[in-house]
Amino acid sequence: MIEFDNSLITHVEEMDKQHLRLVALLNNTYEPLKIGYPELESHRKVHEIFRREVKNLAPYVERGDLKAFREALSYSWGWLYNHIAKTDKKYGIYAKERGLI
């Protein structure tokens, strides 16, 4: 799970609200993962890698590094899209095939 702390605050109110909502949505996906999904551990590792990458970029973004900000934004949106379209979709197919959703 991702902890939305000061390292993720951009001080752009609307952006921070959206990021807070995104983090909450991502964190809420953790609970349904307890259905015997065989790739659960690798799924969790993917989330951990994402969290680590964002935390690594956070200090640069906080200092106003525009390149780091663009990189963080690009990485986050790319990760989110690919994660939903590939990783989460596989989870959904697994759950649906077993009548769990």
PDB file of C-alpha atoms in Angstrom, residues 3-85:
ATOM      1  CA  GLU A   3       1.161   6.010   2.235  1.00  0.00           C
ATOM      2  CA  PHE A   4       0.225   9.494   1.050  1.00  0.00           C
ATOM      3  CA  ASP A   5       2.598  11.547   3.163  1.00  0.00           C
ATOM      4  CA  ASN A   6       4.470  14.852   2.831  1.00  0.00           C
ATOM      5  CA  SER A   7       6.874  13.327   0.323  1.00  0.00           C
ATOM      6  CA  LEU A   8       3.996  13.171  -2.179  1.00  0.00           C
ATOM      7  CA  ILE A   9       2.638  16.688  -1.609  1.00  0.00           C
ATOM      8  CA  THR A  10       3.135  18.977  -4.613  1.00  0.00           C
ATOM      9  CA  HIS A  11       1.510  22.033  -2.997  1.00  0.00           C
ATOM     10  CA  VAL A  12      -0.738  22.326  -6.040  1.00  0.00           C
ATOM     11  CA  GLU A  13      -4.084  21.884  -4.311  1.00  0.00           C
ATOM     12  CA  GLU A  14      -6.039  20.319  -7.169  1.00  0.00           C
ATOM     13  CA  MET A  15      -3.168  18.011  -8.074  1.00  0.00           C
ATOM     14  CA  ASP A  16      -2.708  16.915  -4.467  1.00  0.00           C
ATOM     15  CA  LYS A  17      -6.445  16.135  -4.214  1.00  0.00           C
ATOM     16  CA  GLN A  18      -6.257  14.016  -7.349  1.00  0.00           C
ATOM     17  CA  HIS A  19      -3.131  12.220  -6.171  1.00  0.00           C
ATOM     18  CA  LEU A  20      -4.706  11.548  -2.775  1.00  0.00           C
ATOM     19  CA  ARG A  21      -7.743  10.040  -4.522  1.00  0.00           C
ATOM     20  CA  LEU A  22      -5.527   7.953  -6.829  1.00  0.00           C
ATOM     21  CA  VAL A  23      -3.510   6.618  -3.901  1.00  0.00           C
ATOM     22  CA  ALA A  24      -6.731   5.766  -2.041  1.00  0.00           C
ATOM     23  CA  LEU A  25      -8.053   3.919  -5.073  1.00  0.00           C
ATOM     24  CA  LEU A  26      -4.825   1.978  -5.477  1.00  0.00           C
ATOM     25  CA  ASN A  27      -4.741   1.114  -1.791  1.00  0.00           C
ATOM     26  CA  ASN A  28      -8.342  -0.105  -1.930  1.00  0.00           C
ATOM     27  CA  THR A  29      -7.394  -2.652  -4.585  1.00  0.00           C
ATOM     28  CA  TYR A  30      -5.265  -4.496  -2.055  1.00  0.00           C
ATOM     29  CA  GLU A  31      -8.182  -5.888  -0.063  1.00  0.00           C
ATOM     30  CA  PRO A  32      -9.806  -7.865  -2.891  1.00  0.00           C
ATOM     31  CA  LEU A  33      -6.481  -9.520  -3.710  1.00  0.00           C
ATOM     32  CA  LYS A  34      -7.066 -12.168  -0.990  1.00  0.00           C
ATOM     33  CA  ILE A  35      -8.862 -14.704  -3.262  1.00  0.00           C
ATOM     34  CA  GLY A  36      -6.078 -17.212  -3.831  1.00  0.00           C
ATOM     35  CA  TYR A  37      -4.691 -15.395  -6.855  1.00  0.00           C
ATOM     36  CA  PRO A  38      -1.563 -17.340  -7.852  1.00  0.00           C
ATOM     37  CA  GLU A  39       0.339 -14.211  -8.903  1.00  0.00           C
ATOM     38  CA  LEU A  40      -0.494 -12.264  -5.742  1.00  0.00           C
ATOM     39  CA  GLU A  41       3.093 -11.961  -4.530  1.00  0.00           C
ATOM     40  CA  SER A  42       4.388 -10.648  -7.851  1.00  0.00           C
ATOM     41  CA  HIS A  43       1.406  -8.281  -7.992  1.00  0.00           C
ATOM     42  CA  ARG A  44       2.362  -6.890  -4.595  1.00  0.00           C
ATOM     43  CA  LYS A  45       5.979  -6.528  -5.705  1.00  0.00           C
ATOM     44  CA  VAL A  46       4.880  -4.466  -8.698  1.00  0.00           C
ATOM     45  CA  HIS A  47       3.084  -2.104  -6.310  1.00  0.00           C
ATOM     46  CA  GLU A  48       6.165  -1.957  -4.073  1.00  0.00           C
ATOM     47  CA  ILE A  49       8.412  -1.074  -7.008  1.00  0.00           C
ATOM     48  CA  PHE A  50       6.016   1.682  -8.042  1.00  0.00           C
ATOM     49  CA  ARG A  51       5.937   3.077  -4.506  1.00  0.00           C
ATOM     50  CA  ARG A  52       9.736   3.003  -4.289  1.00  0.00           C
ATOM     51  CA  GLU A  53      10.179   4.778  -7.629  1.00  0.00           C
ATOM     52  CA  VAL A  54       7.748   7.536  -6.651  1.00  0.00           C
ATOM     53  CA  LYS A  55       9.462   7.986  -3.292  1.00  0.00           C
ATOM     54  CA  ASN A  56      12.853   8.201  -5.025  1.00  0.00           C
ATOM     55  CA  LEU A  57      11.631  10.997  -7.281  1.00  0.00           C
ATOM     56  CA  ALA A  58       9.715  12.861  -4.565  1.00  0.00           C
ATOM     57  CA  PRO A  59      12.685  14.844  -3.131  1.00  0.00           C
ATOM     58  CA  TYR A  60      13.577  16.180  -6.586  1.00  0.00           C
ATOM     59  CA  VAL A  61       9.972  17.123  -7.300  1.00  0.00           C
ATOM     60  CA  GLU A  62       9.733  18.865  -3.927  1.00  0.00           C
ATOM     61  CA  ARG A  63      12.817  20.934  -4.812  1.00  0.00           C
ATOM     62  CA  GLY A  64      11.068  22.096  -7.955  1.00  0.00           C
ATOM     63  CA  ASP A  65      13.039  20.004 -10.432  1.00  0.00           C
ATOM     64  CA  LEU A  66      10.854  20.243 -13.533  1.00  0.00           C
ATOM     65  CA  LYS A  67      12.545  17.313 -15.254  1.00  0.00           C
ATOM     66  CA  ALA A  68      11.936  15.100 -12.215  1.00  0.00           C
ATOM     67  CA  PHE A  69       8.339  16.280 -12.033  1.00  0.00           C
ATOM     68  CA  ARG A  70       7.753  15.379 -15.669  1.00  0.00           C
ATOM     69  CA  GLU A  71       9.464  12.043 -15.173  1.00  0.00           C
ATOM     70  CA  ALA A  72       7.373  11.275 -12.080  1.00  0.00           C
ATOM     71  CA  LEU A  73       4.162  12.263 -13.811  1.00  0.00           C
ATOM     72  CA  SER A  74       4.986  10.297 -16.951  1.00  0.00           C
ATOM     73  CA  TYR A  75       6.078   7.261 -14.934  1.00  0.00           C
ATOM     74  CA  SER A  76       2.960   7.367 -12.727  1.00  0.00           C
ATOM     75  CA  TRP A  77       0.464   7.662 -15.542  1.00  0.00           C
ATOM     76  CA  GLY A  78       2.269   5.088 -17.673  1.00  0.00           C
ATOM     77  CA  TRP A  79       2.492   2.705 -14.756  1.00  0.00           C
ATOM     78  CA  LEU A  80      -1.153   3.187 -13.840  1.00  0.00           C
ATOM     79  CA  TYR A  81      -2.388   2.602 -17.382  1.00  0.00           C
ATOM     80  CA  ASN A  82      -0.236  -0.474 -17.945  1.00  0.00           C
ATOM     81  CA  HIS A  83      -0.959  -1.838 -14.499  1.00  0.00           C
ATOM     82  CA  ILE A  84      -4.712  -1.636 -15.006  1.00  0.00           C
ATOM     83  CA  ALA A  85      -4.649  -2.784 -18.637  1.00  0.00           C
TER      84      ALA A  85
END
